[in-house]
mmCIF file of C-alpha atoms in Angstrom:
data_model
loop_
_atom_site.group_PDB
_atom_site.id
_atom_site.type_symbol
_atom_site.label_atom_id
_atom_site.label_comp_id
_atom_site.label_asym_id
_atom_site.label_seq_id
_atom_site.Cartn_x
_atom_site.Cartn_y
_atom_site.Cartn_z
ATOM 1 C CA UNK A 16 0.237 0.274 0.229
ATOM 2 C CA UNK A 17 1.050 3.463 -0.628
ATOM 3 C CA UNK A 18 1.656 5.850 2.612
ATOM 4 C CA UNK A 19 -1.988 7.318 1.342
ATOM 5 C CA UNK A 20 -3.608 3.985 1.569
ATOM 6 C CA UNK A 21 -2.224 3.013 4.472
ATOM 7 C CA UNK A 22 -3.351 6.317 6.269
ATOM 8 C CA UNK A 23 -6.631 5.125 5.008
ATOM 9 C CA UNK A 24 -6.487 1.606 6.039
ATOM 10 C CA UNK A 25 -5.498 3.299 9.629
ATOM 11 C CA UNK A 26 -8.468 5.233 9.850
ATOM 12 C CA UNK A 27 -10.899 2.554 8.720
ATOM 13 C CA UNK A 28 -9.205 0.493 11.483
ATOM 14 C CA UNK A 29 -9.883 3.189 13.862
ATOM 15 C CA UNK A 30 -13.823 3.049 12.662
ATOM 16 C CA UNK A 31 -13.987 -0.703 13.176
ATOM 17 C CA UNK A 32 -12.615 -0.358 16.897
ATOM 18 C CA UNK A 33 -14.922 2.567 17.675
ATOM 19 C CA UNK A 34 -17.508 0.164 16.574
ATOM 20 C CA UNK A 35 -18.659 2.527 13.803
ATOM 21 C CA UNK A 36 -19.133 -0.915 11.385
ATOM 22 C CA UNK A 37 -21.132 0.573 8.697
ATOM 23 C CA UNK A 38 -19.055 3.335 7.598
ATOM 24 C CA UNK A 39 -15.665 1.236 8.384
ATOM 25 C CA UNK A 40 -17.193 -1.456 5.942
ATOM 26 C CA UNK A 41 -17.831 1.475 3.260
ATOM 27 C CA UNK A 42 -13.568 2.752 3.722
ATOM 28 C CA UNK A 43 -12.321 -0.727 3.505
ATOM 29 C CA UNK A 44 -14.705 -1.500 0.374
ATOM 30 C CA UNK A 45 -13.134 1.624 -1.028
ATOM 31 C CA UNK A 46 -9.360 0.811 -0.510
ATOM 32 C CA UNK A 47 -10.307 -2.795 -1.357
ATOM 33 C CA UNK A 48 -11.165 -1.602 -5.094
ATOM 34 C CA UNK A 49 -7.637 -0.517 -5.195
ATOM 35 C CA UNK A 50 -5.733 -2.954 -2.951
ATOM 36 C CA UNK A 51 -6.486 -6.600 -3.366
ATOM 37 C CA UNK A 52 -4.451 -7.483 -0.232
ATOM 38 C CA UNK A 53 -5.916 -9.697 2.538
ATOM 39 C CA UNK A 54 -5.047 -7.997 5.422
ATOM 40 C CA UNK A 55 -7.782 -5.046 3.690
ATOM 41 C CA UNK A 56 -10.618 -8.315 2.772
ATOM 42 C CA UNK A 57 -10.077 -9.700 6.635
ATOM 43 C CA UNK A 58 -10.916 -6.142 7.913
ATOM 44 C CA UNK A 59 -13.620 -5.467 5.229
ATOM 45 C CA UNK A 60 -15.182 -8.987 6.118
ATOM 46 C CA UNK A 61 -15.223 -8.037 9.636
ATOM 47 C CA UNK A 62 -16.690 -4.698 9.512
ATOM 48 C CA UNK A 63 -19.619 -6.181 7.376
ATOM 49 C CA UNK A 64 -20.284 -9.242 9.740
ATOM 50 C CA UNK A 65 -20.557 -6.663 12.406
ATOM 51 C CA UNK A 66 -22.959 -4.620 10.396
ATOM 52 C CA UNK A 67 -24.860 -7.730 9.792
ATOM 53 C CA UNK A 68 -24.679 -7.834 6.040
ATOM 54 C CA UNK A 69 -23.463 -11.379 5.732
ATOM 55 C CA UNK A 70 -24.059 -12.371 2.415
ATOM 56 C CA UNK A 71 -22.028 -9.144 1.558
ATOM 57 C CA UNK A 72 -19.242 -10.504 3.968
ATOM 58 C CA UNK A 73 -19.258 -14.073 2.419
ATOM 59 C CA UNK A 74 -18.636 -12.773 -1.078
ATOM 60 C CA UNK A 75 -15.420 -10.638 -0.111
ATOM 61 C CA UNK A 76 -14.224 -13.654 2.261
ATOM 62 C CA UNK A 77 -14.790 -16.223 -0.796
ATOM 63 C CA UNK A 78 -12.103 -14.160 -2.744
ATOM 64 C CA UNK A 79 -9.381 -14.958 -0.417
ATOM 65 C CA UNK A 80 -10.446 -18.464 0.933
ATOM 66 C CA UNK A 81 -7.166 -20.146 1.120
ATOM 67 C CA UNK A 82 -5.769 -17.151 3.697
ATOM 68 C CA UNK A 83 -8.729 -18.065 6.204
ATOM 69 C CA UNK A 84 -7.905 -21.482 6.367
ATOM 70 C CA UNK A 85 -4.310 -20.477 7.840
ATOM 71 C CA UNK A 86 -5.300 -20.199 11.570
ATOM 72 C CA UNK A 87 -8.034 -20.701 13.959
ATOM 73 C CA UNK A 88 -8.894 -17.287 14.454
ATOM 74 C CA UNK A 89 -9.171 -16.284 10.892
ATOM 75 C CA UNK A 90 -11.373 -19.463 10.511
ATOM 76 C CA UNK A 91 -13.518 -18.854 13.334
ATOM 77 C CA UNK A 92 -14.278 -15.488 11.270
ATOM 78 C CA UNK A 93 -15.129 -17.354 8.047
ATOM 79 C CA UNK A 94 -17.409 -20.052 9.639
ATOM 80 C CA UNK A 95 -19.374 -17.694 11.598
ATOM 81 C CA UNK A 96 -20.033 -15.432 8.322
ATOM 82 C CA UNK A 97 -20.716 -18.487 6.647
ATOM 83 C CA UNK A 98 -23.234 -19.397 9.012
ATOM 84 C CA UNK A 99 -24.949 -16.235 9.446
ATOM 85 C CA UNK A 100 -25.237 -16.086 5.712
ATOM 86 C CA UNK A 101 -26.758 -19.618 6.179
ATOM 87 C CA UNK A 102 -24.590 -21.285 3.559
ATOM 88 C CA UNK A 103 -24.910 -24.598 5.298
ATOM 89 C CA UNK A 104 -23.820 -26.959 2.365
ATOM 90 C CA UNK A 105 -21.176 -24.961 1.067
ATOM 91 C CA UNK A 106 -19.746 -25.035 4.809
ATOM 92 C CA UNK A 107 -20.247 -28.357 5.249
ATOM 93 C CA UNK A 108 -18.305 -28.763 1.982
ATOM 94 C CA UNK A 109 -15.381 -26.869 2.919
ATOM 95 C CA UNK A 110 -14.963 -28.550 6.446
ATOM 96 C CA UNK A 111 -14.724 -32.159 4.445
ATOM 97 C CA UNK A 112 -11.898 -30.712 2.415
ATOM 98 C CA UNK A 113 -9.977 -29.281 5.242
ATOM 99 C CA UNK A 114 -9.605 -31.789 7.973
ATOM 100 C CA UNK A 115 -7.519 -30.012 10.596
ATOM 101 C CA UNK A 116 -10.583 -27.971 11.221
ATOM 102 C CA UNK A 117 -13.433 -30.268 10.928
ATOM 103 C CA UNK A 118 -13.907 -31.610 14.235
ATOM 104 C CA UNK A 119 -13.096 -28.550 15.898
ATOM 105 C CA UNK A 120 -16.230 -26.454 13.502
ATOM 106 C CA UNK A 121 -18.609 -29.544 12.896
ATOM 107 C CA UNK A 122 -20.347 -28.603 16.217
ATOM 108 C CA UNK A 123 -20.849 -25.440 15.580
ATOM 109 C CA UNK A 124 -22.779 -26.153 12.234
ATOM 110 C CA UNK A 125 -24.915 -28.497 13.298
ATOM 111 C CA UNK A 126 -25.883 -26.212 16.264
ATOM 112 C CA UNK A 127 -26.598 -23.446 13.760
ATOM 113 C CA UNK A 128 -28.698 -25.913 11.127
ATOM 114 C CA UNK A 129 -30.806 -26.901 14.510
ATOM 115 C CA UNK A 130 -31.418 -22.876 15.484
ATOM 116 C CA UNK A 131 -32.236 -22.241 12.115
ATOM 117 C CA UNK A 132 -34.938 -25.286 11.628
ATOM 118 C CA UNK A 133 -36.473 -24.201 14.866
ATOM 119 C CA UNK A 134 -36.486 -20.632 14.836
ATOM 120 C CA UNK A 135 -37.252 -20.480 10.732
ATOM 121 C CA UNK A 136 -39.838 -23.440 10.086
ATOM 122 C CA UNK A 137 -42.131 -21.835 7.774
ATOM 123 C CA UNK A 138 -39.010 -20.121 5.601
ATOM 124 C CA UNK A 139 -37.823 -23.892 5.506
ATOM 125 C CA UNK A 140 -40.680 -25.273 4.417
ATOM 126 C CA UNK A 141 -40.725 -22.931 1.949
ATOM 127 C CA UNK A 142 -37.077 -23.320 0.443
ATOM 128 C CA UNK A 143 -37.583 -27.287 0.931
ATOM 129 C CA UNK A 144 -40.796 -26.965 -1.594
ATOM 130 C CA UNK A 145 -39.252 -24.968 -3.985
ATOM 131 C CA UNK A 146 -35.947 -27.381 -4.104
ATOM 132 C CA UNK A 147 -38.214 -30.806 -4.039
ATOM 133 C CA UNK A 148 -40.256 -28.986 -7.579
ATOM 134 C CA UNK A 149 -36.910 -28.040 -8.779
ATOM 135 C CA UNK A 150 -38.022 -30.133 -11.769
ATOM 136 C CA UNK A 151 -40.790 -28.270 -12.881
ATOM 137 C CA UNK A 152 -39.005 -25.278 -13.907
ATOM 138 C CA UNK A 153 -36.498 -23.906 -16.759
ATOM 139 C CA UNK A 154 -32.925 -24.763 -16.700
ATOM 140 C CA UNK A 155 -32.355 -21.193 -15.596
ATOM 141 C CA UNK A 156 -35.083 -21.846 -12.858
ATOM 142 C CA UNK A 157 -33.112 -24.828 -11.868
ATOM 143 C CA UNK A 158 -30.158 -23.517 -11.771
ATOM 144 C CA UNK A 159 -31.416 -20.530 -9.306
ATOM 145 C CA UNK A 160 -32.973 -23.258 -6.494
ATOM 146 C CA UNK A 161 -29.840 -25.533 -6.663
ATOM 147 C CA UNK A 162 -27.770 -22.613 -5.633
ATOM 148 C CA UNK A 163 -31.026 -21.553 -3.542
ATOM 149 C CA UNK A 164 -30.698 -24.987 -1.601
ATOM 150 C CA UNK A 165 -27.080 -24.909 -0.437
ATOM 151 C CA UNK A 166 -28.703 -22.330 2.369
ATOM 152 C CA UNK A 167 -30.685 -25.305 3.677
ATOM 153 C CA UNK A 168 -29.559 -27.618 6.528
ATOM 154 C CA UNK A 169 -28.304 -30.739 5.757
ATOM 155 C CA UNK A 170 -31.215 -32.939 6.683
ATOM 156 C CA UNK A 171 -33.579 -31.319 4.857
ATOM 157 C CA UNK A 172 -31.180 -30.948 2.046
ATOM 158 C CA UNK A 173 -30.551 -34.343 1.281
ATOM 159 C CA UNK A 174 -34.437 -34.850 1.532
ATOM 160 C CA UNK A 175 -34.726 -33.171 -1.537
ATOM 161 C CA UNK A 176 -31.432 -34.118 -3.289
ATOM 162 C CA UNK A 177 -31.994 -37.647 -3.368
ATOM 163 C CA UNK A 178 -35.235 -37.347 -4.738
ATOM 164 C CA UNK A 179 -34.146 -35.099 -7.501
ATOM 165 C CA UNK A 180 -31.273 -36.909 -8.649
ATOM 166 C CA UNK A 181 -33.857 -39.765 -9.891
ATOM 167 C CA UNK A 182 -36.099 -37.132 -11.128
ATOM 168 C CA UNK A 183 -35.909 -37.225 -15.004
ATOM 169 C CA UNK A 184 -37.146 -33.630 -15.588
ATOM 170 C CA UNK A 185 -34.059 -32.256 -13.772
ATOM 171 C CA UNK A 186 -31.711 -31.279 -15.850
ATOM 172 C CA UNK A 187 -28.468 -33.714 -15.948
ATOM 173 C CA UNK A 188 -26.305 -30.875 -15.302
ATOM 174 C CA UNK A 189 -28.515 -30.030 -12.509
ATOM 175 C CA UNK A 190 -28.304 -33.937 -11.374
ATOM 176 C CA UNK A 191 -24.694 -34.128 -11.942
ATOM 177 C CA UNK A 192 -23.894 -31.134 -9.714
ATOM 178 C CA UNK A 193 -26.147 -32.453 -6.701
ATOM 179 C CA UNK A 194 -24.058 -36.050 -6.577
ATOM 180 C CA UNK A 195 -20.687 -33.835 -7.172
ATOM 181 C CA UNK A 196 -21.949 -32.281 -3.649
ATOM 182 C CA UNK A 197 -23.145 -35.357 -1.976
ATOM 183 C CA UNK A 198 -19.563 -36.868 -3.056
ATOM 184 C CA UNK A 199 -18.020 -33.858 -1.302
ATOM 185 C CA UNK A 200 -20.234 -34.217 1.771
ATOM 186 C CA UNK A 201 -18.243 -37.984 2.373
ATOM 187 C CA UNK A 202 -22.456 -39.491 2.612
ATOM 188 C CA UNK A 203 -21.838 -43.275 3.254
ATOM 189 C CA UNK A 204 -24.722 -44.791 1.768
ATOM 190 C CA UNK A 205 -26.478 -46.067 -1.565
ATOM 191 C CA UNK A 206 -28.917 -44.235 -3.598
ATOM 192 C CA UNK A 207 -30.720 -44.893 -7.025
ATOM 193 C CA UNK A 208 -30.200 -42.074 -9.444
ATOM 194 C CA UNK A 209 -31.344 -41.212 -12.946
ATOM 195 C CA UNK A 210 -28.798 -41.162 -15.736
ATOM 196 C CA UNK A 211 -27.887 -40.077 -19.526
ATOM 197 C CA UNK A 212 -29.237 -43.667 -20.577
ATOM 198 C CA UNK A 213 -32.640 -43.165 -19.289
ATOM 199 C CA UNK A 214 -32.291 -45.676 -16.930
ATOM 200 C CA UNK A 215 -32.046 -45.779 -12.973
ATOM 201 C CA UNK A 216 -28.601 -47.125 -11.522
ATOM 202 C CA UNK A 217 -27.561 -47.274 -8.006
ATOM 203 C CA UNK A 218 -24.826 -45.844 -6.858
ATOM 204 C CA UNK A 219 -22.601 -46.456 -3.463
ATOM 205 C CA UNK A 220 -21.919 -42.194 -2.322
ATOM 206 C CA UNK A 221 -19.108 -43.551 -0.156
ATOM 207 C CA UNK A 222 -16.939 -44.684 -3.339
ATOM 208 C CA UNK A 223 -17.759 -41.944 -5.204
ATOM 209 C CA UNK A 224 -14.897 -39.744 -6.451
ATOM 210 C CA UNK A 225 -13.756 -36.227 -7.097
ATOM 211 C CA UNK A 226 -14.024 -35.716 -11.202
ATOM 212 C CA UNK A 227 -10.033 -34.812 -11.321
ATOM 213 C CA UNK A 228 -9.567 -38.168 -9.004
ATOM 214 C CA UNK A 229 -11.250 -40.466 -11.941
ATOM 215 C CA UNK A 230 -8.512 -42.569 -13.560
ATOM 216 C CA UNK A 231 -10.178 -42.520 -16.553
ATOM 217 C CA UNK A 232 -10.047 -38.970 -16.475
ATOM 218 C CA UNK A 233 -6.736 -38.299 -15.918
ATOM 219 C CA UNK A 234 -5.673 -40.756 -19.055
ATOM 220 C CA UNK A 235 -7.608 -38.786 -21.224
ATOM 221 C CA UNK A 236 -6.615 -35.463 -19.789
ATOM 222 C CA UNK A 237 -2.883 -36.488 -20.066
ATOM 223 C CA UNK A 238 -3.430 -37.196 -23.788
ATOM 224 C CA UNK A 239 -5.070 -34.019 -24.601
ATOM 225 C CA UNK A 240 -2.064 -32.434 -22.844
ATOM 226 C CA UNK A 241 0.619 -34.723 -24.240
ATOM 227 C CA UNK A 242 -0.360 -34.100 -27.814
ATOM 228 C CA UNK A 243 -1.784 -30.096 -27.943
ATOM 229 C CA UNK A 244 -0.561 -28.145 -25.108
ATOM 230 C CA UNK A 245 3.151 -27.059 -26.787
ATOM 231 C CA UNK A 246 2.234 -27.453 -30.160
ATOM 232 C CA UNK A 247 -1.254 -25.886 -30.485
ATOM 233 C CA UNK A 248 -2.728 -24.247 -27.455
ATOM 234 C CA UNK A 249 -5.929 -22.915 -28.956
ATOM 235 C CA UNK A 250 -6.722 -26.556 -29.535
ATOM 236 C CA UNK A 251 -5.975 -27.845 -26.328
ATOM 237 C CA UNK A 252 -7.873 -25.383 -24.880
ATOM 238 C CA UNK A 253 -11.104 -26.153 -27.058
ATOM 239 C CA UNK A 254 -10.719 -29.887 -26.495
ATOM 240 C CA UNK A 255 -9.901 -29.671 -22.585
ATOM 241 C CA UNK A 256 -13.022 -27.331 -22.425
ATOM 242 C CA UNK A 257 -15.258 -29.702 -24.291
ATOM 243 C CA UNK A 258 -13.690 -32.822 -22.645
ATOM 244 C CA UNK A 259 -14.906 -31.338 -18.976
ATOM 245 C CA UNK A 260 -18.016 -30.020 -20.491
ATOM 246 C CA UNK A 261 -18.634 -34.047 -21.154
ATOM 247 C CA UNK A 262 -17.764 -35.080 -17.639
ATOM 248 C CA UNK A 263 -20.275 -32.547 -16.356
ATOM 249 C CA UNK A 264 -22.670 -34.443 -18.171
ATOM 250 C CA UNK A 265 -21.432 -37.959 -17.355
ATOM 251 C CA UNK A 266 -20.635 -37.942 -13.656
ATOM 252 C CA UNK A 267 -20.572 -40.167 -11.510
ATOM 253 C CA UNK A 268 -21.099 -42.907 -14.331
ATOM 254 C CA UNK A 269 -17.823 -41.301 -16.593
ATOM 255 C CA UNK A 270 -16.241 -44.853 -16.935
ATOM 256 C CA UNK A 271 -20.128 -46.345 -17.820
ATOM 257 C CA UNK A 272 -19.556 -44.494 -21.011
ATOM 258 C CA UNK A 273 -15.990 -44.248 -21.272
ATOM 259 C CA UNK A 274 -14.522 -47.686 -21.028
ATOM 260 C CA UNK A 275 -12.156 -47.341 -23.341
ATOM 261 C CA UNK A 276 -10.194 -43.583 -22.616
ATOM 262 C CA UNK A 277 -8.419 -43.863 -26.167
ATOM 263 C CA UNK A 278 -11.481 -44.389 -28.211
ATOM 264 C CA UNK A 279 -13.185 -41.392 -26.281
ATOM 265 C CA UNK A 280 -9.639 -39.109 -26.910
ATOM 266 C CA UNK A 281 -10.102 -40.293 -30.837
ATOM 267 C CA UNK A 282 -13.394 -39.686 -30.938
ATOM 268 C CA UNK A 283 -12.781 -36.138 -29.416
ATOM 269 C CA UNK A 284 -9.512 -35.006 -31.107
ATOM 270 C CA UNK A 285 -9.879 -36.705 -34.547
ATOM 271 C CA UNK A 286 -12.828 -38.202 -35.308
ATOM 272 C CA UNK A 287 -13.513 -36.679 -38.566
ATOM 273 C CA UNK A 288 -9.998 -37.394 -39.850
ATOM 274 C CA UNK A 289 -10.338 -41.294 -39.413
ATOM 275 C CA UNK A 290 -12.014 -43.573 -42.348
ATOM 276 C CA UNK A 291 -11.506 -46.847 -40.180
ATOM 277 C CA UNK A 292 -13.126 -46.184 -36.995
ATOM 278 C CA UNK A 293 -13.128 -49.151 -34.796
ATOM 279 C CA UNK A 294 -16.523 -49.650 -32.706
ATOM 280 C CA UNK A 295 -15.435 -48.057 -29.282
ATOM 281 C CA UNK A 296 -14.472 -44.929 -31.357
ATOM 282 C CA UNK A 297 -17.913 -44.685 -32.839
ATOM 283 C CA UNK A 298 -19.851 -45.726 -29.448
ATOM 284 C CA UNK A 299 -17.322 -42.690 -27.917
ATOM 285 C CA UNK A 300 -18.913 -40.425 -30.692
ATOM 286 C CA UNK A 301 -22.120 -41.274 -30.559
ATOM 287 C CA UNK A 302 -21.904 -40.083 -26.886
ATOM 288 C CA UNK A 303 -20.210 -37.071 -27.460
ATOM 289 C CA UNK A 304 -22.847 -36.133 -30.113
ATOM 290 C CA UNK A 305 -26.133 -36.982 -27.438
ATOM 291 C CA UNK A 306 -24.239 -34.404 -24.757
ATOM 292 C CA UNK A 307 -23.875 -32.048 -27.913
ATOM 293 C CA UNK A 308 -27.421 -32.112 -28.701
ATOM 294 C CA UNK A 309 -28.162 -31.578 -24.888
ATOM 295 C CA UNK A 310 -25.529 -28.613 -24.332
ATOM 296 C CA UNK A 311 -26.629 -26.850 -27.522
ATOM 297 C CA UNK A 312 -30.327 -27.026 -26.135
ATOM 298 C CA UNK A 313 -29.096 -25.260 -22.970
ATOM 299 C CA UNK A 314 -27.178 -22.597 -25.539
ATOM 300 C CA UNK A 315 -23.798 -23.990 -23.886
ATOM 301 C CA UNK A 316 -21.929 -24.508 -27.381
#
């Protein structure tokens, strides 16, 4: 920070100490526009939290999440901001990715969820009803309800999520996203899902992996990178983006659609150039064409 900015920081800090939270937040926000430093972000988040602007505080905190996990004091601030913003599912996913802090803070999450369910029953029922009927809306409306559902306590969230992943009227991208969240919640149970083949499948949530941890995904990513990253960066970016869009539709049964990673890679990158395709390449291209049609309907290509 320049000397002038340091003085502005000091003045805003004094306002925070004097409990003039709204004015302090305004000063820190103006400074943060000029100086994207964690020390400013932290004081801005503190000011907004004390001013009961919880959603705004969380928005800023999300810009420096890694720094907030560095100490217990900072993590406590982040947890309090998240819980006051009722980001129950997001904070649970976050704690599951940070084993160091999970046991220390999970009871606070459970207590906050219990308090919300007790004191805001009408609001909770309305949110759950919107989530439960997610499949009734357009894709944009489904996305809105999906995001809003992260403010539900875990128990109510899972009631809706387990129903929606077997609802054929829910967009496959939303079903996939719900399953990825359930995987990150470290649930240990078997559930039934509806998938792209228009069939129901039983999956063990406890055995699901993060997309990037799946060996088939790693193999295809490696092929794309090896062939294109150095010689043709534009093609590399295009194929990499297309592949990850495909994965978003296919999760969690990625390996069911991709029994042969090499064939999938060939169908993705060189299908039109080949005149002698084997069965696995043709099958891979059929899957890819189906996904492309689904994406086109959503205006994603």
